[in-house]
mmCIF file of C-alpha atoms in Angstrom:
data_model
loop_
_atom_site.group_PDB
_atom_site.id
_atom_site.type_symbol
_atom_site.label_atom_id
_atom_site.label_comp_id
_atom_site.label_asym_id
_atom_site.label_seq_id
_atom_site.Cartn_x
_atom_site.Cartn_y
_atom_site.Cartn_z
ATOM 1 C CA UNK A 1371 -14.506 26.730 -6.106
ATOM 2 C CA UNK A 1372 -13.785 23.299 -4.667
ATOM 3 C CA UNK A 1373 -15.999 21.954 -1.899
ATOM 4 C CA UNK A 1374 -13.740 18.964 -1.276
ATOM 5 C CA UNK A 1375 -12.014 18.929 2.097
ATOM 6 C CA UNK A 1376 -9.177 16.485 2.690
ATOM 7 C CA UNK A 1377 -10.033 14.263 5.646
ATOM 8 C CA UNK A 1378 -6.759 12.359 5.849
ATOM 9 C CA UNK A 1379 -4.431 12.734 8.832
ATOM 10 C CA UNK A 1380 -1.354 12.666 6.563
ATOM 11 C CA UNK A 1381 -0.780 13.950 3.027
ATOM 12 C CA UNK A 1382 -0.719 11.317 0.291
ATOM 13 C CA UNK A 1383 2.264 11.033 -2.071
ATOM 14 C CA UNK A 1384 1.638 9.482 -5.475
ATOM 15 C CA UNK A 1385 4.539 7.194 -6.314
ATOM 16 C CA UNK A 1386 5.310 4.206 -8.542
ATOM 17 C CA UNK A 1387 7.612 2.024 -6.475
ATOM 18 C CA UNK A 1388 8.289 -1.737 -6.479
ATOM 19 C CA UNK A 1389 7.649 -3.688 -3.305
ATOM 20 C CA UNK A 1390 7.462 -7.240 -2.023
ATOM 21 C CA UNK A 1391 5.166 -8.634 0.629
ATOM 22 C CA UNK A 1392 4.068 -11.776 2.364
ATOM 23 C CA UNK A 1393 0.960 -12.504 4.365
ATOM 24 C CA UNK A 1394 1.953 -13.345 7.933
ATOM 25 C CA UNK A 1395 1.599 -17.119 8.016
ATOM 26 C CA UNK A 1396 0.923 -17.335 4.270
ATOM 27 C CA UNK A 1397 1.881 -16.524 0.695
ATOM 28 C CA UNK A 1398 3.617 -13.524 -0.738
ATOM 29 C CA UNK A 1399 4.481 -11.795 -3.959
ATOM 30 C CA UNK A 1400 5.444 -8.612 -5.685
ATOM 31 C CA UNK A 1401 3.596 -5.305 -5.714
ATOM 32 C CA UNK A 1402 3.706 -1.772 -7.062
ATOM 33 C CA UNK A 1403 3.044 0.901 -4.436
ATOM 34 C CA UNK A 1404 0.900 3.619 -6.045
ATOM 35 C CA UNK A 1405 0.499 6.013 -3.103
ATOM 36 C CA UNK A 1406 1.966 6.364 0.364
ATOM 37 C CA UNK A 1407 1.163 8.461 3.421
ATOM 38 C CA UNK A 1408 2.164 8.489 7.072
ATOM 39 C CA UNK A 1409 -0.727 6.184 7.931
ATOM 40 C CA UNK A 1410 -1.198 3.908 4.948
ATOM 41 C CA UNK A 1411 -0.577 2.992 1.340
ATOM 42 C CA UNK A 1412 -2.204 1.754 -1.830
ATOM 43 C CA UNK A 1413 -0.531 -0.986 -3.827
ATOM 44 C CA UNK A 1414 -1.399 -3.102 -6.837
ATOM 45 C CA UNK A 1415 -0.868 -6.862 -6.769
ATOM 46 C CA UNK A 1416 -1.795 -9.687 -9.143
ATOM 47 C CA UNK A 1417 -4.167 -11.643 -6.888
ATOM 48 C CA UNK A 1418 -6.935 -10.962 -4.416
ATOM 49 C CA UNK A 1419 -6.188 -10.752 -0.712
ATOM 50 C CA UNK A 1420 -8.659 -10.718 2.164
ATOM 51 C CA UNK A 1421 -9.378 -7.594 4.222
ATOM 52 C CA UNK A 1422 -7.885 -7.699 7.743
ATOM 53 C CA UNK A 1423 -4.921 -9.807 6.531
ATOM 54 C CA UNK A 1424 -1.622 -8.763 8.125
ATOM 55 C CA UNK A 1425 1.328 -8.358 5.767
ATOM 56 C CA UNK A 1426 5.045 -7.806 6.052
ATOM 57 C CA UNK A 1427 5.928 -5.313 3.328
ATOM 58 C CA UNK A 1428 9.204 -4.010 1.934
ATOM 59 C CA UNK A 1429 9.052 -0.969 -0.344
ATOM 60 C CA UNK A 1430 12.157 -0.802 -2.538
ATOM 61 C CA UNK A 1431 12.780 2.703 -3.909
ATOM 62 C CA UNK A 1432 14.277 2.870 -7.390
ATOM 63 C CA UNK A 1433 17.122 5.214 -6.411
ATOM 64 C CA UNK A 1434 19.871 4.404 -3.916
ATOM 65 C CA UNK A 1435 19.425 7.657 -1.981
ATOM 66 C CA UNK A 1436 16.200 6.518 -0.299
ATOM 67 C CA UNK A 1437 16.479 3.425 1.935
ATOM 68 C CA UNK A 1438 13.896 0.625 1.709
ATOM 69 C CA UNK A 1439 10.923 0.786 4.064
ATOM 70 C CA UNK A 1440 9.916 -2.361 5.940
ATOM 71 C CA UNK A 1441 6.556 -2.344 7.679
ATOM 72 C CA UNK A 1442 3.778 -4.470 9.077
ATOM 73 C CA UNK A 1443 0.487 -3.456 7.455
ATOM 74 C CA UNK A 1444 -3.180 -4.443 7.695
ATOM 75 C CA UNK A 1445 -5.323 -4.807 4.566
ATOM 76 C CA UNK A 1446 -8.303 -2.458 4.705
ATOM 77 C CA UNK A 1447 -9.806 -3.343 1.311
ATOM 78 C CA UNK A 1448 -8.967 -5.132 -1.922
ATOM 79 C CA UNK A 1449 -10.773 -4.463 -5.200
ATOM 80 C CA UNK A 1450 -10.160 -5.261 -8.886
ATOM 81 C CA UNK A 1451 -8.421 -2.511 -10.852
ATOM 82 C CA UNK A 1452 -10.645 -1.381 -13.715
ATOM 83 C CA UNK A 1453 -8.724 -2.072 -16.916
ATOM 84 C CA UNK A 1454 -5.845 -3.424 -14.827
ATOM 85 C CA UNK A 1455 -5.762 -6.844 -16.538
ATOM 86 C CA UNK A 1456 -6.139 -8.962 -13.402
ATOM 87 C CA UNK A 1457 -4.606 -6.519 -10.939
ATOM 88 C CA UNK A 1458 -6.066 -5.750 -7.533
ATOM 89 C CA UNK A 1459 -5.810 -2.440 -5.656
ATOM 90 C CA UNK A 1460 -5.007 -3.127 -2.003
ATOM 91 C CA UNK A 1461 -5.424 -0.346 0.553
ATOM 92 C CA UNK A 1462 -3.395 -0.921 3.712
ATOM 93 C CA UNK A 1463 -3.040 0.737 7.077
ATOM 94 C CA UNK A 1464 0.518 0.899 8.412
ATOM 95 C CA UNK A 1465 0.594 -0.840 11.807
ATOM 96 C CA UNK A 1466 4.300 -0.333 12.485
ATOM 97 C CA UNK A 1467 7.452 0.561 10.589
ATOM 98 C CA UNK A 1468 10.313 -1.850 11.216
ATOM 99 C CA UNK A 1469 13.953 -0.876 11.663
#
């Protein structure tokens, strides 16, 4: 029997989707979104980014059926990916989805 109780407000979908981002007022780059929910996401990038940074993010689905998602997000945490060869896991809270 599992004692674990999900405490998230929205279910998490595990995906593997390319994205691009830029820090508002700063640098940018590419990312791979690993999971997505109604309130946040987890992505892997190739450099460290500071918590509380605000990003403009565009998730680009692989198929043409799903449109891209553009959003403003806030970095909650950033930590090295174990065995990820220089990758960082960045957890973000979605602040607003853009048209």
